[in-house]
Short mmCIF file of C-alpha atoms and ligand atoms in Angstrom, two decimals:
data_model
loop_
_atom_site.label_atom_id
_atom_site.label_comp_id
_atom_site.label_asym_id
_atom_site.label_seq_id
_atom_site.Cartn_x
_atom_site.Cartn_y
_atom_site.Cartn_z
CA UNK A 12 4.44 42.73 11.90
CA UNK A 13 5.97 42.49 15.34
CA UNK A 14 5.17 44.87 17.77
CA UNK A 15 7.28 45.72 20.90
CA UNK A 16 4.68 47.18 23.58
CA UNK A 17 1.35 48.08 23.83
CA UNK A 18 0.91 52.08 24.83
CA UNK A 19 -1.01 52.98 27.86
CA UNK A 20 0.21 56.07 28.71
CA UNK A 21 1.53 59.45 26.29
CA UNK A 22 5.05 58.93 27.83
CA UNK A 23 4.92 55.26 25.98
CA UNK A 24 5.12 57.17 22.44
CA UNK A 25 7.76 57.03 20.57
CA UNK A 26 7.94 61.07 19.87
CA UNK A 27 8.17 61.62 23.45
CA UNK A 28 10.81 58.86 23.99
CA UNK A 29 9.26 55.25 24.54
CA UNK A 30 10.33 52.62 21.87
CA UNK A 31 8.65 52.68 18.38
CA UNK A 32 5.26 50.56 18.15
CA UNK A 33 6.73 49.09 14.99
CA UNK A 34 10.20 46.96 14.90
CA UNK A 35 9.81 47.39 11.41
CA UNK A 36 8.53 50.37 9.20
CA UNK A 37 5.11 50.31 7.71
CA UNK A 38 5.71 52.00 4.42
CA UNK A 39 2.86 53.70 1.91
CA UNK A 40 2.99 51.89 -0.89
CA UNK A 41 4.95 48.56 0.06
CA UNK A 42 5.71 46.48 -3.38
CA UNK A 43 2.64 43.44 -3.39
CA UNK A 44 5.09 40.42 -4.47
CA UNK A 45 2.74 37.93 -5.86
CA UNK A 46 3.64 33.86 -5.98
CA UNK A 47 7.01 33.92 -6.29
CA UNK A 48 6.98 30.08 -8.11
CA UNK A 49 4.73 31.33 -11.11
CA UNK A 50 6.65 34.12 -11.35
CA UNK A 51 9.80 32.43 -11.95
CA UNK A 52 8.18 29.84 -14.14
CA UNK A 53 7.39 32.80 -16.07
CA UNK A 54 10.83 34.00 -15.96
CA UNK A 55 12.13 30.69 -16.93
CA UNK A 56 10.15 30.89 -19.97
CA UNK A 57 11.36 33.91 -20.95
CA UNK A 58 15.16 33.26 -20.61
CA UNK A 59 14.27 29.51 -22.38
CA UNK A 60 12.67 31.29 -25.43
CA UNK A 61 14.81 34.47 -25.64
CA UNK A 62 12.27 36.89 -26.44
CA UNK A 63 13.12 39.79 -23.79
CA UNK A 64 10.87 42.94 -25.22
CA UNK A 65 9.13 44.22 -28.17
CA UNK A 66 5.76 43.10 -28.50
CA UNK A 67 6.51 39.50 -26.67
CA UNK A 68 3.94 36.96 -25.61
CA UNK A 69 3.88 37.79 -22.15
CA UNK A 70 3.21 41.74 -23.37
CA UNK A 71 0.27 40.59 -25.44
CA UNK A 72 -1.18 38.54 -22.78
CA UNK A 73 -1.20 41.41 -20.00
CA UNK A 74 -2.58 43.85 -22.67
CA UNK A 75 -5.41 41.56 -23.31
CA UNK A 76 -6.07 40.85 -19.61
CA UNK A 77 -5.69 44.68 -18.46
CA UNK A 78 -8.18 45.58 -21.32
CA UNK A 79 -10.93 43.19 -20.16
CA UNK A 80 -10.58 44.62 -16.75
CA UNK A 81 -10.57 48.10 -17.61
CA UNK A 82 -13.25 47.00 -20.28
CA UNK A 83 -11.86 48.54 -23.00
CA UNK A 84 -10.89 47.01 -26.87
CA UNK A 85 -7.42 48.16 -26.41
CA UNK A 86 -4.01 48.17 -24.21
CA UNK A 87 -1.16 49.64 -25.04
CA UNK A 88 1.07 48.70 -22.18
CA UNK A 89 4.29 50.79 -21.76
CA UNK A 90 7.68 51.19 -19.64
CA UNK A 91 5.88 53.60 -17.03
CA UNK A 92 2.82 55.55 -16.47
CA UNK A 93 5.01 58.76 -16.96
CA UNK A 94 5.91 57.35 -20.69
CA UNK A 95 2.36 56.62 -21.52
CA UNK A 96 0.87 59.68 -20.34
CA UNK A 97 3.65 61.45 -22.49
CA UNK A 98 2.95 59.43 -25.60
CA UNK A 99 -0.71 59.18 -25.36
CA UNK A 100 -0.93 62.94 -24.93
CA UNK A 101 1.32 63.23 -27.93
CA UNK A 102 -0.79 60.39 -29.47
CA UNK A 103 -4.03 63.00 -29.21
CA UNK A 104 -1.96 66.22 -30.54
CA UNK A 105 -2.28 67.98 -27.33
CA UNK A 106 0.04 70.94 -27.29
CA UNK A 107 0.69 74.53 -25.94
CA UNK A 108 -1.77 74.10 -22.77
CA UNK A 109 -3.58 71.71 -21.21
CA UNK A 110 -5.95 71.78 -18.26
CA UNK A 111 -4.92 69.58 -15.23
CA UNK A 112 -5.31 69.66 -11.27
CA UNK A 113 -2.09 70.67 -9.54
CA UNK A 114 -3.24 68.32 -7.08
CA UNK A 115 -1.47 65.08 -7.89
CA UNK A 116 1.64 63.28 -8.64
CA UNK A 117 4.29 66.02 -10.32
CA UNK A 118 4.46 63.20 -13.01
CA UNK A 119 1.08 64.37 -14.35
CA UNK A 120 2.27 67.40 -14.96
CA UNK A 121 6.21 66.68 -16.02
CA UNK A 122 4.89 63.90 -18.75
CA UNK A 123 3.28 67.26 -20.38
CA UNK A 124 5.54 69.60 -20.07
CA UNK A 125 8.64 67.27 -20.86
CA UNK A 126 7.29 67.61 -24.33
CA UNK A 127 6.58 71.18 -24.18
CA UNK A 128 2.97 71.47 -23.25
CA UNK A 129 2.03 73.68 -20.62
CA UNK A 130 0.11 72.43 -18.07
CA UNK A 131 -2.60 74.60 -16.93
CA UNK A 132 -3.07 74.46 -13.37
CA UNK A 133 -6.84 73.96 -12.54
CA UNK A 134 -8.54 73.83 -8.89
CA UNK A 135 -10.15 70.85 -7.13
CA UNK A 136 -13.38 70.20 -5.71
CA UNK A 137 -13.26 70.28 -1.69
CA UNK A 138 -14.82 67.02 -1.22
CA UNK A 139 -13.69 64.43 -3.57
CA UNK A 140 -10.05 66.13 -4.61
CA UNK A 141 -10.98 65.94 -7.94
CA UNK A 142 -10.83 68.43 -10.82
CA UNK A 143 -13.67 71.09 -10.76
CA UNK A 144 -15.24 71.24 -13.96
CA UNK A 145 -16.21 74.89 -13.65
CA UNK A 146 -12.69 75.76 -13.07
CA UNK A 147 -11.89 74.38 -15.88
CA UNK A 148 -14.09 75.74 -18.36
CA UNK A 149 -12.91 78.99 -16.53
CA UNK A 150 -9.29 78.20 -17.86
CA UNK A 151 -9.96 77.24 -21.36
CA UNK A 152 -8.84 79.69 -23.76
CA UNK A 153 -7.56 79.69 -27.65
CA UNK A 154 -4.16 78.20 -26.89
CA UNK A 155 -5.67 74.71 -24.42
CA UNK A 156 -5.84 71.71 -26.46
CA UNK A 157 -7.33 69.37 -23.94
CA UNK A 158 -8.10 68.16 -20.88
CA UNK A 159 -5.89 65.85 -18.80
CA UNK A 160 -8.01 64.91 -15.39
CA UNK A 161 -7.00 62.70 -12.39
CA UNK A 162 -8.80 60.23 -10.72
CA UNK A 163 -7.31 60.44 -7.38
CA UNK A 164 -7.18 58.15 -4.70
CA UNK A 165 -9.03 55.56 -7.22
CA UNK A 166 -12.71 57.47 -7.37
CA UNK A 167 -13.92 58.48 -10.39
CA UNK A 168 -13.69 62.10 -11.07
CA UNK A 169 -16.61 63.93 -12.67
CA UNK A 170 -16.70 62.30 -15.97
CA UNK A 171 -20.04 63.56 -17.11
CA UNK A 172 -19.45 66.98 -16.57
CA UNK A 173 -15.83 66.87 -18.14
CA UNK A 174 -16.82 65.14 -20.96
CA UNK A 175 -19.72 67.85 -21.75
CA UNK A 176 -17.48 70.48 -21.73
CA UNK A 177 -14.49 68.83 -23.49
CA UNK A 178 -17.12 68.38 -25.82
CA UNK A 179 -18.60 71.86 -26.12
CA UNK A 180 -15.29 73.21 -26.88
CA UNK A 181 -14.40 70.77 -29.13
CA UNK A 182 -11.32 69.57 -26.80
CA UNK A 183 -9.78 66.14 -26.58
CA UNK A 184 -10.72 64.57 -22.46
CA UNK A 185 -7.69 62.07 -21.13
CA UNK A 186 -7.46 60.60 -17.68
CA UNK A 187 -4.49 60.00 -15.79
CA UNK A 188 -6.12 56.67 -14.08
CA UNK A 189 -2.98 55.62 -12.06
CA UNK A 190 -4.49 55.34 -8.91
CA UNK A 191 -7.80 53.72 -10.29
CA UNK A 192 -6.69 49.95 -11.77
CA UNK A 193 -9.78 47.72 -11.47
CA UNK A 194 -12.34 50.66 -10.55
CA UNK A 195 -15.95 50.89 -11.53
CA UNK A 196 -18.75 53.47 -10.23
CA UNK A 197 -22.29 53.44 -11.27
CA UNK A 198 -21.70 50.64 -13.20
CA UNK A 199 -19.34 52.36 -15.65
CA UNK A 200 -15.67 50.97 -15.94
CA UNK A 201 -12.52 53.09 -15.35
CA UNK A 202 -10.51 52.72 -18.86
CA UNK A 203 -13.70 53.91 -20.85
CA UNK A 204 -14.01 57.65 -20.29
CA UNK A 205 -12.60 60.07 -22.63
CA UNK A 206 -10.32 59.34 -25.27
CA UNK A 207 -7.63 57.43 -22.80
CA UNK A 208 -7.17 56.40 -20.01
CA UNK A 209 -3.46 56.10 -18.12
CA UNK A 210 -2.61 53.29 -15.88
CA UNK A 211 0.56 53.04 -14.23
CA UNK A 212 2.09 49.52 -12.61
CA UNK A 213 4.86 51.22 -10.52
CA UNK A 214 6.53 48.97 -7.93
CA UNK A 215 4.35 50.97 -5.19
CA UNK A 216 0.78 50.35 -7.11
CA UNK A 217 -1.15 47.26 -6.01
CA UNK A 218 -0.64 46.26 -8.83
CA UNK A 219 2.99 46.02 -10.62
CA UNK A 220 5.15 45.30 -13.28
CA UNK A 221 8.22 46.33 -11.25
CA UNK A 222 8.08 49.28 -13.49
CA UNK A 223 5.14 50.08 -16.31
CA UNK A 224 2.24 51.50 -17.49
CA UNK A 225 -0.43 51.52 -20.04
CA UNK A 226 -3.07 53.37 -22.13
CA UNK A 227 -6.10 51.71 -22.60
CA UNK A 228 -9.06 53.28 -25.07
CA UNK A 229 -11.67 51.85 -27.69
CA UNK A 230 -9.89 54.19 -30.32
CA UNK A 231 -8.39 51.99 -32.76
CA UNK A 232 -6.61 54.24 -34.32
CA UNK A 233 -5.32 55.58 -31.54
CA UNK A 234 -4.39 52.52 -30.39
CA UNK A 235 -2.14 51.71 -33.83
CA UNK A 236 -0.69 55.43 -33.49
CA UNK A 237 0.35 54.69 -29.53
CA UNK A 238 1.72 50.98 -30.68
CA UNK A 239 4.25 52.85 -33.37
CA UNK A 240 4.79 55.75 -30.78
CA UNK A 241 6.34 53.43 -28.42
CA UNK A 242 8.25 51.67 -30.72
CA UNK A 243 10.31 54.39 -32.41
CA UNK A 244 7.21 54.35 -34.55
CA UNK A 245 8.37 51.24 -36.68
CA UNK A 246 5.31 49.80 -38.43
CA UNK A 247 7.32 47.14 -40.12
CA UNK A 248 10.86 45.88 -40.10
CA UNK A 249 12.02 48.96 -42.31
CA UNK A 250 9.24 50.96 -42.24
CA UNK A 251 8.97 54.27 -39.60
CA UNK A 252 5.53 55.37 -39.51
CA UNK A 253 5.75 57.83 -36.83
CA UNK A 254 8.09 59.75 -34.74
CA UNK A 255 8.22 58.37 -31.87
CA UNK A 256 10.29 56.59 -28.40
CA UNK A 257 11.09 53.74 -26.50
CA UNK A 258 8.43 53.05 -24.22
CA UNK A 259 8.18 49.55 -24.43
CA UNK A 260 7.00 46.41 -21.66
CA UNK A 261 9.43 43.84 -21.02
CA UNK A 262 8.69 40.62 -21.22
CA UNK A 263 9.86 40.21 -17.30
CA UNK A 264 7.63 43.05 -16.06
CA UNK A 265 4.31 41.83 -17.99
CA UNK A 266 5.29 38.29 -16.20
CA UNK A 267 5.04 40.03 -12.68
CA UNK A 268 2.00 41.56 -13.79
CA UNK A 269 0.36 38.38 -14.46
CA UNK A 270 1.38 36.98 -11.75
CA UNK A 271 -0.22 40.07 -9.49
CA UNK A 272 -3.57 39.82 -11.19
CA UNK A 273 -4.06 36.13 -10.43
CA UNK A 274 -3.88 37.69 -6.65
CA UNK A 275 -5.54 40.73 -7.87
CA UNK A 276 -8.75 39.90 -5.80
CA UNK A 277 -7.19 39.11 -2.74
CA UNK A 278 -5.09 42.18 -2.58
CA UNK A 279 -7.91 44.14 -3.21
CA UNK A 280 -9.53 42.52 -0.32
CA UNK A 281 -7.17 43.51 1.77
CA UNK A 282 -6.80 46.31 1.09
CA UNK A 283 -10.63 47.10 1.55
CA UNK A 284 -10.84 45.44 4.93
CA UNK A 285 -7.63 47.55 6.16
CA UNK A 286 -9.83 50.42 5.08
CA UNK A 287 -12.57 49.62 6.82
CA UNK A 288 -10.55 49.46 10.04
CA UNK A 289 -8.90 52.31 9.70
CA UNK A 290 -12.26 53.87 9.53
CA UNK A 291 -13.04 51.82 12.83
CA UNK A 292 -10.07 52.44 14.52
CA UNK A 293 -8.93 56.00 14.53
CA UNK A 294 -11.75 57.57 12.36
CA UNK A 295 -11.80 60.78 14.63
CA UNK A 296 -8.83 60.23 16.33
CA UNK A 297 -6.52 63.42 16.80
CA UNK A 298 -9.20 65.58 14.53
CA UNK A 299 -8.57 62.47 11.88
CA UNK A 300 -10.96 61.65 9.35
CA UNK A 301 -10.96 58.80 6.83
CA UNK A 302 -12.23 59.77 3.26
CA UNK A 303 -15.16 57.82 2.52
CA UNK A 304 -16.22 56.13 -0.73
CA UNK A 305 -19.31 56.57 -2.91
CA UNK A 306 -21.10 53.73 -2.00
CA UNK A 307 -21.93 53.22 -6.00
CA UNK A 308 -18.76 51.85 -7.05
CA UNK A 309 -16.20 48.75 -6.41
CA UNK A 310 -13.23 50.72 -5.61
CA UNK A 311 -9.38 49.04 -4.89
CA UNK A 312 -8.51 50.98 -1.71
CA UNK A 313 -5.05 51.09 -2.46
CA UNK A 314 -4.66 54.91 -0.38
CA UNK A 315 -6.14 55.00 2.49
CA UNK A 316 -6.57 58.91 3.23
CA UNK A 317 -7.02 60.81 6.11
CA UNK A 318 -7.94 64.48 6.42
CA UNK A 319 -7.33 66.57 9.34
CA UNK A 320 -10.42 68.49 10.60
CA UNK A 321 -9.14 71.58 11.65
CA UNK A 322 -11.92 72.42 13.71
CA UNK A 323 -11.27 69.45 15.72
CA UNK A 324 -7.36 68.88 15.33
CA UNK A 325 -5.35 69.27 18.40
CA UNK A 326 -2.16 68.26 16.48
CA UNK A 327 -1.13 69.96 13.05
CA UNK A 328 -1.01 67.38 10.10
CA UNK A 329 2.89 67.52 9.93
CA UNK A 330 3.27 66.75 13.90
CA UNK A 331 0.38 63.98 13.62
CA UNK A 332 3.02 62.68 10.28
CA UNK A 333 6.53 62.59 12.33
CA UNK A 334 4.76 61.33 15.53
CA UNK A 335 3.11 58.53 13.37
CA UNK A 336 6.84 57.91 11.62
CA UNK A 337 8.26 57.80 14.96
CA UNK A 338 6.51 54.65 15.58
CA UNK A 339 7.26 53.35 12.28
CA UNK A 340 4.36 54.09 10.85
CA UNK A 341 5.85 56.16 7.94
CA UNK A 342 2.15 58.16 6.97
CA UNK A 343 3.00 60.33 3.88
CA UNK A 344 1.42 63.97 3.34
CA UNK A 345 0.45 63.30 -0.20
CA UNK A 346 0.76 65.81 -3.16
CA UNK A 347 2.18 68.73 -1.09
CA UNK A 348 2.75 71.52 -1.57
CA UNK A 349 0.81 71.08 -5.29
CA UNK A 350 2.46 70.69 -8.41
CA UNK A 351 1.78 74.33 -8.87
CA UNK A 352 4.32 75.14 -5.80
CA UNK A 353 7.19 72.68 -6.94
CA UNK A 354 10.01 73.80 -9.40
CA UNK A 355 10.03 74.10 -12.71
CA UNK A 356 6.47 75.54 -12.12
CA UNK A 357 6.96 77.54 -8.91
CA UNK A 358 9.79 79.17 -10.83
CA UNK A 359 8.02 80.48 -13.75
CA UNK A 360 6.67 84.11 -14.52
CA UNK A 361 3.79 82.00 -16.34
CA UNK A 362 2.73 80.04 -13.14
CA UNK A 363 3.11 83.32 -10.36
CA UNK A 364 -0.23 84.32 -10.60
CA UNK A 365 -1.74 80.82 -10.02
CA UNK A 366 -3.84 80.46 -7.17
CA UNK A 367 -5.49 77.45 -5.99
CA UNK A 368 -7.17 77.92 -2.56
CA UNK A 369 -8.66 74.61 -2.51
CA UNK A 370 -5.76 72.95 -3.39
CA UNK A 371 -3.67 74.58 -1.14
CA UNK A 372 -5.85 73.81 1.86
CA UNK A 373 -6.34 70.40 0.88
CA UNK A 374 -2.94 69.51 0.78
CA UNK A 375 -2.08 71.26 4.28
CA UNK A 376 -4.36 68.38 5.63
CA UNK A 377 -4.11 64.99 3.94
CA UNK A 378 -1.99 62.18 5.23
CA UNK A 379 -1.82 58.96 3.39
CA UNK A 380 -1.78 55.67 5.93
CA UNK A 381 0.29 52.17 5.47
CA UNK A 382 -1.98 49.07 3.62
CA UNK A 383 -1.83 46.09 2.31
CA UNK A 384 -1.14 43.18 3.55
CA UNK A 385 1.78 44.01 5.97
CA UNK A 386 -1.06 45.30 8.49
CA UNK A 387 -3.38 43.25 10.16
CA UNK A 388 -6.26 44.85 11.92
CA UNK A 389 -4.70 44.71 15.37
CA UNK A 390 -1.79 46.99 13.86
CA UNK A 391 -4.25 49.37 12.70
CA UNK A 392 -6.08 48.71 15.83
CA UNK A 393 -2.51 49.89 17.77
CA UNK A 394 -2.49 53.10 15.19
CA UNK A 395 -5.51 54.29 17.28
CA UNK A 396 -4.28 54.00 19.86
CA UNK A 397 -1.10 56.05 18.89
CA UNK A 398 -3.62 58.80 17.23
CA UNK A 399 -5.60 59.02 20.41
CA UNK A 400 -2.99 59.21 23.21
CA UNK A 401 -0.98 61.96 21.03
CA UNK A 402 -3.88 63.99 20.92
CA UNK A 403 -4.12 64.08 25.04
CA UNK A 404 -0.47 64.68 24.82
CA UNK A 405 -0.50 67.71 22.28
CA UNK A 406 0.99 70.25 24.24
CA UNK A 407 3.96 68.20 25.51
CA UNK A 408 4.30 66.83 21.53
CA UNK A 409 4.39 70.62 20.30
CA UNK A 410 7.07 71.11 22.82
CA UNK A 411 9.38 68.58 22.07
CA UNK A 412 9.00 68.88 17.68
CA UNK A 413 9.85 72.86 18.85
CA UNK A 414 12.99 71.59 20.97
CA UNK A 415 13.94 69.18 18.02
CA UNK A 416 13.00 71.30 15.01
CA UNK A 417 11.45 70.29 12.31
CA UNK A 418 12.66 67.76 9.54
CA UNK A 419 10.66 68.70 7.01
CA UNK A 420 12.29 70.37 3.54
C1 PLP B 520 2.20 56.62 -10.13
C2 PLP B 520 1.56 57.77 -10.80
C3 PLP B 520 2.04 58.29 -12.01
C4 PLP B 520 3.33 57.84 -12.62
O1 PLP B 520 3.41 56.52 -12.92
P1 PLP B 520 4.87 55.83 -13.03
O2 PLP B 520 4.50 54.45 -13.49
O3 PLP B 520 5.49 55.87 -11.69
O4 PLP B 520 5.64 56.57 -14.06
C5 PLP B 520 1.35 59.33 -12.59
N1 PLP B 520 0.25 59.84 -12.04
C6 PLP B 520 -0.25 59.39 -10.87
C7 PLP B 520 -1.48 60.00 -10.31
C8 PLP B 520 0.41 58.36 -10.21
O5 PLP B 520 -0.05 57.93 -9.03
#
């Protein structure tokens, strides 16, 4: 990535009218291509042999190899991570209200209630993000039937203690495990905590399929159920066994994600050594600080996530955001304002009395950084820089977003 200056000097930034540091933007979640030769070979096959979708070869070989990574007995793989968290909480009956954090993707919450669940909004723990088990135990009442959890930014939420209580009140546990492909703590795989786990292989994932997703559990006969689910719920050529949708792989997408996990390794590696110069480079920066990782676990780094301090911020988040995207750098507040505060939810008599403090002061301060392997370390290196020299420049940065006004919806 080609930079046009070095920065000496707060006039140099972008926000206050030098040239961007970036020719090019640095986006959150660029699409990993992987070798584009096998991939095509792949393709190739495909067109040669005419089998497109349902159930193909190339299906049944990314099942098998997402289930020995996530070390489970079973992959269901699917059109998105949306589909399969709607069908496998469908697959495990869960209706009227469910427990989940507000803070995460709105899919979590849409893939419930597009099927008429309520989702229960739940708070998060200050430190990890995560779900707080005693708030929801707090929630659960005669009308939840389960427990959908999140294991943002690729950590493991608190399994132990959601799994006690799921199993105290006799509720099914699922995990929306989007963010955590490939990710293991204490020696215990994602893929094998509650009854399912959901992965998603969006084009923005390190790991894709274009578009796709997957459930992967130990449940055989959830397994069978989430296999007809997806399939209109055909169990033979005549035979309907289930209601049930269209959420099937192509044969085109499971080639792509094939291809991916041969570089799966790599990318990871990347990604962890971008990480770990972020947390050189601008850890501290601007009132900046780079979430850490239990040292425990083998982790993908695919979000690297900054907090601002606010005892020590001399920029708000959104001003650190827009002078970061003014040099191309396009950092992304993540999961704001809550699912909780975005319509249909915000809207709804059910949902005005919700109130979330951690959540809401969590996501007044995270911003999510570029990775991958667009950035080299010098880049990241340069992002310090930016960080540093905007936070000698505050006042004059204030002044000018004031003058400018604010972009933000
Ligand atoms: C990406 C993501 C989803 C949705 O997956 P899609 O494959 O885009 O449908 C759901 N939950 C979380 C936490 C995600 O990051």
């Amino acid at each position: 990535m080609s930079k046009s200056l070095d920065k000496h000097d707060p006039s140099d930034l972008a926000i206050l009218g030098g040239d961007p540091l970036f020719t090019r933007p640095l986006a959150v979640g660029r699409p990993n291509v992987g070798n584009v030769d096998r991939f095509l070979g792949r393709v190739r096959d495909i067109l040669d042999t005419r089998w497109l979708t349902n159930d193909g070869p190339y299906v049944q070989e990314f099942e098998s190899r997402i289930a020995e990574l996530a070390g489970t007995r079973y992959c269901v793989a699917m059109s998105s991570g949306t589909v399969a968290l709607e069908i496998a909480s469908r697959g495990l009956g869960l209706l009227e209200e469910v427990i989940m954090p507000a803070f995460t993707f709105v899919a979590t919450a849409h893939a419930l209630m597009w099927q008429g669940t309520r989702p229960v909004f739940c708070d998060i723990e200050p430190q990890t993000h995560h779900i707080d088990p005693g708030a929801v135990e707090a929630l659960i009442n005669h009308r939840t039937s389960g427990i959908l959890a999140v294991h943002l930014w690729g950590k493991t939420c608190d399994v132990d203690g959601l799994a006690e209580i799921a199993k105290r009140h006799g509720l099914p546990l699922m995990f929306d495990a989007c963010h955590a492909l490939g990710v293991s703590q204490g020696g215990r795989r994602v893929g094998t905590f509650g009854a399912c786990e959901v992965l998603s292989f969006h084009a923005t994932k390190y790991l894709n399929t274009f578009e796709g997703g997957a459930v992967v559990t130990d449940d055989a006969e959830l397994a069978e159920k989430l296999r007809y689910m997806r399939n209109f719920g055909f169990c033979g050529e005549d035979c309907v066994a289930h209601l049930g949708t269209n959420g099937k792989m192509n044969e085109v997408a499971a080639a792509m994600g094939l291809t991916l996990l041969e570089e799966r390794d790599e990318l990871v590696a990347v990604n962890k050594s971008n990480y770990e110069a972020y947390l050189r480079e601008i850890d501290g920066a601007c009132g900046l600080h780079v979430m850490q990782y239990p040292s425990d676990g083998a982790y993908n780094y695919q979000h690297v996530v900054a907090m601002i301090d606010e005892d020590d911020a001399c920029l708000e988040r959104d001003h650190v955001v827009t002078v970061l995207r003014a040099e191309n750098v396009l950092a992304r507040r993540y999961f704001y304002p809550g699912c909780h505060r975005m319509k249909p939810y915000s809207a709804m008599h059910e949902y005005a009395a919700v109130h979330l403090p951690v959540t809401d002061d969590i996501a007044a301060r995270v911003i999510v950084l570029p990775t991958g392997p667009q950035l080299s370390h010098d880049d990241i290196a340069h992002i310090g820089t930016i960080l540093r020299l905007a936070a000698t420049a505050a006042p004059r940065i204030v002044a000018r977003l004031r003058e400018s006004g604010s972009a933000w919806c």
